[in-house]
Structure formats: structure tokens, C-alpha cells
Tab-separated table of C-alpha atoms and ligand atoms in Angstrom:
chain	number	residue	atom	x	y	z
P	1183	MET	CA	247.323	4.048	56.894
P	1184	ASP	CA	245.834	7.358	55.545
P	1185	HIS	CA	243.372	8.691	58.253
P	1186	LEU	CA	242.448	11.524	56.513
P	1187	ARG	CA	242.758	10.738	52.804
P	1188	GLY	CA	239.327	11.385	50.753
P	1189	LYS	CA	237.483	12.717	53.968
P	1190	LYS	CA	234.789	15.248	53.263
P	1191	ILE	CA	235.065	18.028	55.707
P	1192	LEU	CA	232.703	20.674	56.452
P	1193	ILE	CA	234.239	23.697	58.273
P	1194	ALA	CA	231.808	26.130	59.793
P	1195	ILE	CA	233.406	29.297	60.874
P	1196	THR	CA	231.972	31.622	63.116
P	1197	GLY	CA	232.772	35.246	64.040
P	1198	GLY	CA	235.596	35.264	66.534
P	1199	ILE	CA	238.977	36.940	65.801
P	1200	ALA	CA	240.590	33.285	65.517
P	1201	ALA	CA	238.330	32.931	62.190
P	1202	TYR	CA	241.743	34.385	60.481
P	1203	LYS	CA	243.578	31.232	61.073
P	1204	ILE	CA	240.892	28.908	59.274
P	1205	PRO	CA	242.183	29.469	55.910
P	1206	GLU	CA	245.524	27.718	57.229
P	1207	LEU	CA	243.654	24.847	58.749
P	1208	ILE	CA	241.855	24.284	55.386
P	1209	ARG	CA	245.150	24.469	53.949
P	1210	LEU	CA	246.365	21.654	56.308
P	1211	PHE	CA	243.430	19.529	55.855
P	1212	VAL	CA	243.753	19.654	51.863
P	1213	LYS	CA	247.265	18.751	52.069
P	1214	SER	CA	246.179	15.638	53.890
P	1215	GLY	CA	244.144	14.614	50.968
P	1216	CYS	CA	240.565	15.928	52.411
P	1217	GLU	CA	238.032	17.806	50.467
P	1218	VAL	CA	236.696	20.689	52.177
P	1219	ARG	CA	233.812	23.211	51.967
P	1220	ALA	CA	233.452	26.339	54.121
P	1221	ALA	CA	230.303	27.913	55.672
P	1222	VAL	CA	230.516	31.254	57.389
P	1223	THR	CA	227.866	33.191	59.720
P	1224	GLU	CA	227.665	36.724	58.578
P	1225	ASN	CA	229.957	37.881	61.567
P	1226	ALA	CA	232.722	35.688	60.550
P	1227	CYS	CA	232.780	37.378	57.041
P	1228	LYS	CA	234.036	40.530	59.014
P	1229	PHE	CA	237.191	38.920	60.009
P	1230	ILE	CA	237.651	36.679	56.576
P	1231	GLN	CA	236.897	37.165	53.087
P	1232	PRO	CA	234.776	34.235	51.484
P	1233	LEU	CA	237.011	34.851	48.420
P	1234	THR	CA	239.932	33.399	50.475
P	1235	LEU	CA	238.005	30.463	51.557
P	1236	GLU	CA	236.429	29.737	47.744
P	1237	THR	CA	239.777	29.618	46.499
P	1238	LEU	CA	241.197	27.465	48.917
P	1239	THR	CA	238.385	24.727	49.225
P	1240	GLY	CA	237.650	25.049	45.450
P	1241	HIS	CA	234.008	25.422	46.160
P	1242	PRO	CA	231.528	28.223	46.647
P	1243	VAL	CA	231.186	29.283	50.367
P	1244	LEU	CA	227.959	28.402	52.084
P	1245	ARG	CA	226.484	31.724	53.718
P	1246	ASN	CA	223.045	31.567	53.714
P	1247	GLU	CA	220.339	28.892	54.314
P	1248	PHE	CA	217.723	30.167	51.927
P	1249	THR	CA	220.229	30.461	48.634
P	1250	LEU	CA	219.851	27.334	46.880
P	1251	ILE	CA	222.952	25.661	45.981
P	1252	LYS	CA	221.833	24.037	42.443
P	1253	GLU	CA	218.244	24.169	41.561
P	1254	SER	CA	216.249	22.507	44.430
P	1255	GLN	CA	219.424	21.839	46.662
P	1256	ILE	CA	218.781	23.308	50.201
P	1257	PRO	CA	222.341	24.026	51.455
P	1258	HIS	CA	222.405	22.841	55.282
P	1259	ILE	CA	220.789	19.712	53.944
P	1260	GLU	CA	223.195	18.907	50.948
P	1261	ALA	CA	226.110	19.832	52.786
P	1262	THR	CA	225.622	17.748	55.742
P	1263	ALA	CA	224.553	14.731	53.864
P	1264	TRP	CA	227.849	15.374	51.945
P	1265	CYS	CA	230.320	15.643	54.929
P	1266	ASP	CA	232.049	13.197	57.249
P	1267	ILE	CA	232.376	15.791	60.057
P	1268	LEU	CA	231.320	19.358	60.552
P	1269	ILE	CA	233.827	21.310	62.221
P	1270	VAL	CA	232.993	24.404	63.949
P	1271	ALA	CA	236.444	26.584	64.296
P	1272	PRO	CA	236.201	28.972	65.720
P	1273	ALA	CA	233.258	28.474	68.086
P	1274	THR	CA	231.835	31.259	69.900
P	1275	GLY	CA	230.126	31.608	73.063
P	1276	ASN	CA	227.047	32.435	70.976
P	1277	ILE	CA	227.174	29.208	68.568
P	1278	LEU	CA	227.631	27.154	71.522
P	1279	GLY	CA	224.661	28.652	73.226
P	1280	LYS	CA	222.424	28.188	70.166
P	1281	ALA	CA	223.623	24.603	69.517
P	1282	ALA	CA	223.321	23.730	73.118
P	1283	SER	CA	219.638	25.184	73.059
P	1284	GLY	CA	218.582	23.733	69.904
P	1285	ILE	CA	218.157	26.843	68.046
P	1286	ALA	CA	218.643	27.149	64.406
P	1287	ASP	CA	218.369	30.670	63.098
P	1288	ASP	CA	221.044	31.181	60.607
P	1289	LEU	CA	222.994	28.796	58.410
P	1290	VAL	CA	225.738	27.682	60.901
P	1291	SER	CA	223.337	26.733	63.290
P	1292	THR	CA	221.212	25.370	61.085
P	1293	LEU	CA	224.146	22.804	59.599
P	1294	ILE	CA	224.624	21.667	63.445
P	1295	MET	CA	221.201	20.693	63.810
P	1296	ALA	CA	220.973	18.981	60.436
P	1297	THR	CA	224.091	17.180	61.492
P	1298	SER	CA	222.599	14.691	63.684
P	1299	GLN	CA	224.220	11.492	62.365
P	1300	LYS	CA	227.746	12.263	61.694
P	1301	PRO	CA	230.303	13.932	64.277
P	1302	ILE	CA	230.884	17.455	65.091
P	1303	LEU	CA	233.837	19.107	66.279
P	1304	PHE	CA	233.826	22.334	68.269
P	1305	ALA	CA	236.662	24.250	68.666
P	1306	PRO	CA	235.991	27.080	70.799
P	1307	ALA	CA	237.900	30.551	71.245
P	1308	MET	CA	237.029	33.469	73.015
P	1309	ASN	CA	237.881	35.787	75.647
P	1310	SER	CA	238.663	33.961	78.894
P	1311	ARG	CA	236.089	35.758	80.986
P	1312	MET	CA	233.659	34.747	78.713
P	1313	TYR	CA	235.033	31.184	78.375
P	1314	LEU	CA	234.802	30.957	81.971
P	1315	ASN	CA	231.158	31.976	82.216
P	1316	PRO	CA	229.170	29.274	84.018
P	1317	ILE	CA	226.443	29.391	81.381
P	1318	VAL	CA	229.244	28.894	78.512
P	1319	LYS	CA	230.524	26.031	80.567
P	1320	ARG	CA	227.171	24.345	80.893
P	1321	ASN	CA	226.489	24.661	77.185
P	1322	ILE	CA	229.963	22.780	76.570
P	1323	ALA	CA	228.614	20.193	79.103
P	1324	VAL	CA	225.268	19.753	77.498
P	1325	LEU	CA	227.086	19.506	74.029
P	1326	LYS	CA	229.774	16.876	75.101
P	1327	GLU	CA	226.875	14.894	76.766
P	1328	THR	CA	225.138	14.845	73.416
P	1329	GLY	CA	228.125	13.207	72.085
P	1330	HIS	CA	229.768	16.165	70.387
P	1331	PHE	CA	233.723	16.665	70.181
P	1332	PHE	CA	235.732	19.454	71.643
P	1333	ILE	CA	239.440	20.478	71.436
P	1334	GLY	CA	240.495	23.471	73.640
P	1335	PRO	CA	240.295	26.244	74.093
P	1336	GLU	CA	244.198	26.498	75.348
P	1337	GLU	CA	245.893	29.181	77.506
P	1338	GLY	CA	247.985	32.101	75.899
P	1339	GLU	CA	247.738	35.584	74.650
P	1340	MET	CA	244.440	36.453	73.358
P	1341	ALA	CA	243.470	38.920	70.549
P	1342	CYS	CA	242.392	41.404	72.864
P	1343	GLY	CA	245.862	41.407	74.640
P	1344	GLU	CA	244.943	39.600	77.977
P	1345	GLU	CA	246.266	36.181	78.953
P	1346	GLY	CA	244.211	33.354	79.859
P	1347	LEU	CA	242.418	30.342	78.679
P	1348	GLY	CA	240.349	31.065	75.604
P	1349	ARG	CA	242.979	30.768	72.598
P	1350	LEU	CA	241.919	28.743	69.544
P	1351	VAL	CA	244.121	25.484	69.929
P	1352	LEU	CA	247.174	24.923	67.417
P	1353	LEU	CA	245.739	23.992	64.131
P	1354	THR	CA	247.773	20.591	64.062
P	1355	CYS	CA	245.776	19.800	67.137
P	1356	ILE	CA	242.303	20.294	65.286
P	1357	VAL	CA	243.996	17.938	62.526
P	1358	GLU	CA	245.244	15.520	64.986
P	1359	LYS	CA	241.708	15.232	66.560
P	1360	VAL	CA	240.133	14.600	63.571
P	1361	LYS	CA	242.127	11.782	62.844
P	1362	ASP	CA	241.300	10.620	66.150
P	1363	ILE	CA	237.730	11.051	65.598
P	1364	PHE	CA	238.088	8.664	62.328
P	1365	THR	CA	240.577	6.135	63.754
P	1366	GLU	CA	239.218	2.472	64.830
P	1367	LYS	CA	240.024	2.352	68.869
P	1368	ASP	CA	241.674	-1.101	68.283
P	1369	LEU	CA	243.990	-0.616	71.128
P	1370	HIS	CA	241.281	0.347	73.396
P	1371	ASN	CA	242.097	-1.289	77.218
P	1372	ASN	CA	245.763	-1.785	76.395
P	1373	THR	CA	248.618	-0.093	78.090
P	1374	ILE	CA	251.595	0.376	75.789
P	1375	LEU	CA	254.770	1.332	77.110
P	1376	ILE	CA	257.423	3.155	74.788
P	1377	SER	CA	260.717	4.267	75.024
P	1378	ALA	CA	262.073	6.892	72.588
P	1379	GLY	CA	264.693	9.403	71.840
P	1380	PRO	CA	268.512	9.015	72.747
P	1381	THR	CA	269.826	8.794	76.257
P	1382	GLN	CA	272.396	11.309	77.570
P	1383	GLU	CA	275.541	10.083	79.553
P	1384	PRO	CA	277.164	12.621	81.328
P	1385	ILE	CA	281.193	13.134	81.225
P	1386	ASP	CA	281.042	16.028	83.423
P	1387	PRO	CA	278.601	18.756	84.563
P	1388	VAL	CA	278.512	20.094	81.085
P	1389	ARG	CA	279.325	17.329	78.677
P	1390	TYR	CA	277.750	14.230	77.561
P	1391	ILE	CA	277.860	11.173	75.530
P	1392	THR	CA	274.640	10.827	73.064
P	1393	ASN	CA	273.631	9.870	69.748
P	1394	ARG	CA	271.824	11.255	66.802
P	1395	SER	CA	268.273	9.657	67.502
P	1396	SER	CA	265.415	12.749	67.241
P	1397	GLY	CA	262.931	10.546	69.279
P	1398	LYS	CA	260.353	11.019	66.049
P	1399	MET	CA	259.635	7.304	65.354
P	1400	GLY	CA	258.989	6.550	69.273
P	1401	TYR	CA	257.032	9.689	69.435
P	1402	ALA	CA	255.114	9.104	66.163
P	1403	ILE	CA	254.393	5.541	67.600
P	1404	ALA	CA	252.894	7.110	70.870
P	1405	LYS	CA	250.656	9.525	69.031
P	1406	ALA	CA	249.294	6.571	66.862
P	1407	ALA	CA	248.887	4.203	70.074
P	1408	LYS	CA	247.016	6.777	71.768
P	1409	ARG	CA	244.890	7.452	68.577
P	1410	ARG	CA	243.857	4.025	68.410
P	1411	GLY	CA	242.570	4.253	71.961
P	1412	GLY	CA	245.552	2.821	73.933
P	1413	ARG	CA	246.922	4.131	77.360
P	1414	VAL	CA	250.238	5.152	76.465
P	1415	ILE	CA	253.323	5.555	78.999
P	1416	LEU	CA	256.196	7.319	77.031
P	1417	ILE	CA	259.658	7.106	78.542
P	1418	SER	CA	261.462	9.684	76.639
P	1419	GLY	CA	265.142	10.552	76.654
P	1420	PRO	CA	266.222	14.206	75.983
P	1421	THR	CA	264.260	15.590	72.479
P	1422	ARG	CA	262.842	18.422	71.304
P	1423	LEU	CA	259.466	17.019	70.634
P	1424	SER	CA	256.281	17.685	72.108
P	1425	ILE	CA	253.101	15.449	72.488
P	1426	PRO	CA	249.646	15.801	73.119
P	1427	LYS	CA	248.950	15.399	77.094
P	1428	GLU	CA	245.691	13.926	76.744
P	1429	GLY	CA	246.031	10.302	77.102
P	1430	ILE	CA	249.467	9.938	77.092
P	1431	THR	CA	251.687	10.008	80.104
P	1432	LEU	CA	255.214	11.154	79.344
P	1433	ILE	CA	258.141	10.565	81.865
P	1434	ARG	CA	261.210	12.321	80.758
P	1435	VAL	CA	264.730	10.558	81.380
P	1436	LYS	CA	268.381	11.789	80.585
P	1437	THR	CA	270.385	8.416	81.370
P	1438	ALA	CA	269.880	4.607	80.160
P	1439	LEU	CA	270.054	4.010	84.038
P	1440	GLU	CA	267.139	6.315	84.764
P	1441	MET	CA	265.105	4.944	81.526
P	1442	GLU	CA	265.789	1.435	83.013
P	1443	ARG	CA	264.191	2.542	86.265
P	1444	GLU	CA	261.074	3.843	84.687
P	1445	ILE	CA	260.714	0.780	82.300
P	1446	TYR	CA	260.870	-1.685	84.953
P	1447	GLU	CA	258.378	0.333	87.163
P	1448	HIS	CA	255.740	0.339	84.306
P	1449	TYR	CA	256.499	-3.072	82.757
P	1450	PRO	CA	254.709	-5.345	85.113
P	1451	TYR	CA	251.163	-3.895	84.183
P	1452	SER	CA	251.890	-3.142	80.318
P	1453	ASP	CA	250.576	-5.389	77.407
P	1454	ILE	CA	252.438	-4.110	74.758
P	1455	VAL	CA	256.091	-2.754	74.916
P	1456	ILE	CA	257.921	-0.959	72.167
P	1457	MET	CA	261.674	-0.136	72.919
P	1458	ALA	CA	262.179	2.459	69.983
P	1459	ALA	CA	264.575	4.390	72.186
P	1460	ALA	CA	268.495	4.530	71.089
P	1461	VAL	CA	269.895	4.008	74.502
P	1462	ALA	CA	273.479	4.479	74.672
P	1463	ASP	CA	275.564	1.126	75.058
P	1464	TYR	CA	278.204	2.903	77.150
P	1465	ARG	CA	278.211	5.427	80.060
P	1466	THR	CA	281.359	6.778	82.115
P	1467	ASN	CA	281.699	4.753	85.152
P	1468	ARG	CA	281.654	8.040	87.247
P	1469	PRO	CA	281.176	11.514	85.910
P	1470	PHE	CA	283.505	14.115	86.708
P	1471	PRO	CA	281.869	16.384	89.314
P	1472	HIS	CA	283.796	19.447	87.822
P	1473	LYS	CA	284.247	20.714	84.323
P	1474	LEU	CA	287.104	18.929	82.888
P	1475	LYS	CA	290.344	21.369	82.089
P	1476	LYS	CA	291.854	21.087	78.693
P	1477	SER	CA	295.476	19.947	78.503
P	1478	ASP	CA	297.750	18.756	75.624
P	1479	ARG	CA	298.008	15.510	76.968
P	1480	VAL	CA	295.846	12.528	75.454
P	1481	PHE	CA	292.876	12.268	77.192
P	1482	GLN	CA	291.355	8.692	78.019
P	1483	LEU	CA	287.713	8.071	78.754
P	1484	GLU	CA	286.834	5.039	80.536
P	1485	LEU	CA	283.527	3.666	79.351
P	1486	VAL	CA	281.561	0.739	80.931
P	1487	ARG	CA	278.229	-1.032	79.496
P	1488	ASN	CA	275.036	0.257	80.105
P	1489	PRO	CA	272.252	-2.510	80.857
P	1490	ASP	CA	270.694	-3.864	78.113
P	1491	ILE	CA	267.409	-2.927	78.966
P	1492	LEU	CA	265.480	-4.925	75.993
P	1493	LYS	CA	267.364	-8.022	76.945
P	1494	SER	CA	266.425	-7.889	80.535
P	1495	LEU	CA	262.717	-7.010	79.585
P	1496	GLY	CA	262.776	-10.282	77.481
P	1497	GLY	CA	264.101	-12.351	80.378
P	1498	LYS	CA	261.118	-11.300	82.553
P	1499	LYS	CA	258.443	-11.517	79.891
P	1500	GLU	CA	255.100	-12.668	80.983
P	1501	THR	CA	251.932	-11.681	78.806
P	1502	GLN	CA	253.792	-8.740	77.418
P	1503	ILE	CA	253.887	-8.324	73.439
P	1504	LEU	CA	257.816	-7.040	73.364
P	1505	VAL	CA	259.337	-5.066	70.349
P	1506	GLY	CA	262.485	-3.941	69.548
P	1507	PHE	CA	264.022	-1.623	66.947
P	1508	ALA	CA	267.480	-2.234	65.092
P	1509	ALA	CA	269.062	0.142	63.743
P	1510	GLU	CA	271.401	-1.514	60.806
P	1511	THR	CA	273.961	-0.721	58.257
P	1512	GLU	CA	274.467	-4.590	56.887
P	1513	ASN	CA	273.221	-8.002	57.287
P	1514	PHE	CA	269.939	-6.664	58.378
P	1515	GLU	CA	268.005	-10.194	58.284
P	1516	LYS	CA	270.404	-12.138	59.853
P	1517	ASN	CA	271.233	-9.504	62.806
P	1518	ALA	CA	267.555	-8.876	63.447
P	1519	LEU	CA	266.538	-12.769	63.669
P	1520	GLN	CA	269.506	-13.590	66.264
P	1521	LYS	CA	268.231	-10.384	68.254
P	1522	ILE	CA	264.978	-11.620	68.421
P	1523	LYS	CA	266.235	-14.977	69.970
P	1524	ASP	CA	268.812	-13.365	71.935
P	1525	LYS	CA	266.197	-11.068	73.655
P	1526	ASN	CA	263.151	-12.835	73.530
P	1527	LEU	CA	261.333	-10.616	71.270
P	1528	ASP	CA	257.864	-10.723	69.721
P	1529	LEU	CA	258.648	-8.375	66.886
P	1530	ILE	CA	261.882	-6.388	65.730
P	1531	VAL	CA	261.709	-3.377	63.539
P	1532	VAL	CA	264.660	-2.843	61.199
P	1533	ASN	CA	265.625	0.267	59.578
P	1534	ASN	CA	268.682	0.988	57.612
P	1535	VAL	CA	270.383	3.782	58.857
P	1536	ASN	CA	272.699	4.248	55.898
P	1537	LEU	CA	269.875	5.648	53.841
P	1538	PRO	CA	269.502	9.461	53.828
P	1539	ASP	CA	265.582	9.232	54.121
P	1540	ALA	CA	265.285	6.832	56.904
P	1541	GLY	CA	266.435	6.205	60.622
P	1542	PHE	CA	267.544	8.983	62.429
P	1543	GLU	CA	266.229	12.693	62.354
P	1544	VAL	CA	264.349	12.642	59.304
P	1545	ASP	CA	260.593	12.405	59.221
P	1546	THR	CA	260.449	9.554	56.924
P	1547	ASN	CA	261.429	5.908	57.315
P	1548	ARG	CA	262.136	2.479	55.305
P	1549	ILE	CA	261.261	-0.109	57.748
P	1550	MET	CA	261.339	-3.933	57.784
P	1551	LEU	CA	259.153	-5.856	60.208
P	1552	ILE	CA	260.427	-9.240	61.275
P	1553	ASP	CA	258.221	-11.394	63.644
P	1554	ARG	CA	259.361	-13.967	65.844
P	1555	PHE	CA	258.224	-16.728	63.694
P	1556	GLY	CA	260.540	-15.430	61.045
P	1557	LYS	CA	257.800	-13.969	58.851
P	1558	ILE	CA	259.429	-10.620	57.113
P	1559	ARG	CA	257.596	-7.610	55.478
P	1560	ARG	CA	259.381	-4.781	53.796
P	1561	PHE	CA	257.532	-1.299	53.723
P	1562	PRO	CA	258.325	1.146	51.309
P	1563	LEU	CA	259.893	4.691	52.088
P	1564	GLN	CA	256.727	6.404	54.385
P	1565	SER	CA	256.233	8.875	56.845
P	1566	LYS	CA	257.025	7.931	60.658
P	1567	GLU	CA	253.442	8.403	61.066
P	1568	ASP	CA	252.344	5.820	58.548
P	1569	ALA	CA	255.309	3.537	59.570
P	1570	ALA	CA	254.202	3.835	63.240
P	1571	ASP	CA	250.424	2.620	62.062
P	1572	ALA	CA	251.966	-0.088	60.412
P	1573	ILE	CA	253.983	-1.319	63.414
P	1574	LEU	CA	250.864	-1.095	65.457
P	1575	ASP	CA	248.943	-3.143	62.854
P	1576	LYS	CA	251.337	-5.881	63.080
P	1577	ILE	CA	251.539	-5.825	66.690
P	1578	ILE	CA	247.633	-5.875	67.248
P	1579	LYS	CA	247.544	-9.399	64.624
P	1580	LEU	CA	250.769	-10.657	66.199
P	1581	LYS	CA	249.007	-10.390	69.828
P	1582	LYS	CA	245.730	-12.075	68.483
P	1583	LYS	CA	247.803	-15.043	67.384
P	1584	ILE	CA	250.373	-15.339	70.316
P	1585	ARG	CA	247.780	-14.079	73.399
P	1586	PRO	CA	244.241	-15.093	71.855
P	1587	GLU	CA	242.821	-15.703	75.432
P	1588	ASN	CA	244.300	-12.256	76.557
P	1589	HIS	CA	243.134	-10.245	73.298
P	1590	ASN	CA	239.553	-11.945	73.820
P	1591	GLU	CA	239.368	-11.046	77.620
P	1592	LYS	CA	240.533	-7.563	76.870
P	1593	ASN	CA	237.865	-7.116	74.300
P	1594	LYS	CA	234.944	-8.979	76.483
P	1595	ARG	CA	235.765	-5.859	79.067
P	1596	THR	CA	235.207	-2.855	76.811
Y	563	C5P	O1	271.525	-4.579	70.322
Y	563	C5P	P1	270.867	-3.444	69.722
Y	563	C5P	O2	271.407	-2.186	70.604
Y	563	C5P	O3	271.095	-3.124	68.368
Y	563	C5P	O4	269.325	-3.446	70.194
Y	563	C5P	C1	268.679	-2.321	69.814
Y	563	C5P	C2	267.333	-2.502	70.824
Y	563	C5P	O5	267.536	-2.729	72.136
Y	563	C5P	C3	266.534	-1.300	70.474
Y	563	C5P	O6	265.139	-1.486	70.834
Y	563	C5P	C4	266.855	-0.433	71.931
Y	563	C5P	O7	265.906	0.559	72.258
Y	563	C5P	C5	267.120	-1.656	72.920
Y	563	C5P	N1	268.231	-1.265	73.675
Y	563	C5P	C6	268.403	-1.204	75.064
Y	563	C5P	N2	269.149	-1.214	76.103
Y	563	C5P	C7	270.509	-0.798	75.262
Y	563	C5P	C8	270.786	-0.732	74.085
Y	563	C5P	C9	269.560	-0.908	73.305
Y	563	C5P	O8	267.352	-1.511	75.585
Y	563	C5P	N3	271.453	-0.529	76.466
């Protein structure tokens, strides 16, 4: 699912130092397949050159509400009729005040007023003492109540050298938020429990057994489920990945036994459970309490089986939709169908870990979905983000089929 492809984005830049970051934001949107146009306040032009924006967007920059675009086209009317969303980034305290009070005395404030039927996203950035001013807070509250969207600011070092709350959020978070705004909330009122990443089974205080899972697929599913309105609980083995806090409960674990405990805790009230973690099948019976010294003798390590978490979830299944992963190197379909039966699954996601562009560590995947009715669908190479949406699309379809009462009941409550 391409959430951004073909979307028309109007970015209004106001006069804060963070304006220098916006050309990069424009590049991110263009790379995602959007058409972008930029508008600036007079003060924004002190921080960035309109020529940069024109080059990146391929459109003239809107600078003045009284300069006609073509013959009789009035810029704020034409541009707001054209766009699918207006993003104000960075949004200064000044523009928030104008927007909250209904003032339209320059191009950007007029664009905001003229965008009454489309989403507006504000990304505030200012010194923290300005941001924490009760008047700014009140203006933001008014704009939120009116139905406008906000992202950030975040805590950190600001341009003036001070630390505090007021930095423009990461540009990728702005892109993610826009995707959020455009996504249908078809997982609203569902709790989705997802496991991701490898587990680490200690040998001694400094060594452990693990595998090559990066966690990318599970994290991509967590983000997509959150974007689609789900309440997400992500139980993650050790990874280097980060995830937005808003809407996702992240629980970090190390070992399979810790993962099992957390999953059992949240399983009873989950609607959808996706085991994307590469749980280690074996652990040492008892890790050595001290660092092992090397010797020239052969060293034998005794390993015992870890519990098969997915299998025991299958045994306890009530109304949950249960999804497993299978990293296979051969006999994909036969092995997967057997696993569905053995573990009482509703769906299995198979990836061929022999291929260099699928499975562990990489950002792409080539998946095959097999449901419990034996229906198979193969997908071409795609980003893990798109694969996540394909998996969730299938889960929603399956849920409607397997538990129509449950599905309708949930929707009634929304
Ligand atoms: O049987 P196999 O290990 O191939 O099954 C993989 C699936 O089982 C994955 O969904 C994985 O998260 C889950 N699993 C588990 N507990 C284990 C091993 C794997 O839940 N000990």
C-alpha cells in the first residue's frame, strides 16, 4: 500500500531557524511519490532561499497572496484547492497565534484560513520558553480542538544553544504522521500483540546465543498497525530499532522465557497476535555465573529446548487471530501448511531466507501468505513496510471471515 504516492502536499514554511531543514523534508516527500509545493512567509526567506525550494519542488514558490499565479488564479485559493494536505513546518509561535485567532494577514495565514476542508498539520518549533508560554499552549489547544493535527516539538538542543522542549521533530516523523493522517483506521478498537527481533540466550555474563533477526519486519508491522488505528503492544527482543512511543507500548525483553512471560500476560485481551520474533529454539540450561576461561580442551555446551511460544498460544486460542512466521529454505508450502495445523494458526507468513533481498537484516521482503483454509498468495519483492500492510490487509479479511460477530461487535462500538 503506497500511502503517499500521488498525494499533493503544500508545505508552508514560517520564519524559524528550523526552516533550513525543510528542503530535506520536501525531498523525502518527493521520494515517496508526492507532488510538493512550497509557500513561505517573508521571515522564512531570511532562513532559506526560495530558489532551493523551487528547484526541489519543480514549482514556483508561493510568496505573496496578491501575486496572481496565472491570469486570474489567486494563490491561496488555487493552492488550497490543489493540495490534499497543508503542512505548516516549522510553525512559529506567531503563526499558531494567528491561526488560532482567525487572522489572515499574509500568505501563510491566509492559506491556513482557506484550508477549511482539508487536513492541516502543524509542526511547531521554537525556543522552549516560547513553547511553554501559556498563550502558545492555549493557541495549540484551540487549534487541536478545531481538528487540526500536530506533531512535536521534541526535547533536545535548540539552535540558540539551549536545551529544552522546542526542536522540530525528526523529518521522518513528519512523513510518518502524514501517512497516518491519510490511512484508513481499519484496526480501530483492536489490540494487536506483536513480537519482534531475536532473543538472546546467555551462556555466561558476557556471551550469548542469538540469531540474525534485525526485528525490522515486526517493527514495520507494529508501525503499520498503529497507523491503521490499532492499540499495539510490541514485545521486542534486543534490536537497534526505535519506534514512535505514541500509540505503541514497547516492552523490551532478552530471553525466550522473558518473551513468553510478557506474551502470556497480554494474550488474553488481544484480538490479533503476530509472532514475528525469531525466538531461539534452544538455551543453556543454566548460564555460567562467571566468565568462562578458555582452555585447549573441546568445550561442550549443553542446550535445552525453549518453549514453543506460538504453539502454546495456539493451544489456548479463544477469539484471537493467530499469525506465525516461517523462515524457510526449502519445501515452503508443505512445511507452512504443517505448521498451521500443528500450531493451530490462522495465517502464516513465509519468507525464503535463502534470498539475499528477503528475510533477515534487509529492508525488503518477498513473502508468501498461507491461511488456515490453504489459500496461498505470493507477493513480489517489496519494502517491509508494504509487506506489513499486505499482512494486515489479509488479517482483517480473515478476521471478518472467521469471527464476523466479533468484527461487527467491535465496529459497532467505534
Ligand atoms: O517452528 P518454527 O520455529 O519455524 O516457527 C516459527 C514461528 O514460531 C515464528 O512465528 C516464531 O515467532 C515462533 N516461535 C515461537 N517460539 C519458539 C520458536 C519460534 O513462538 N521457541
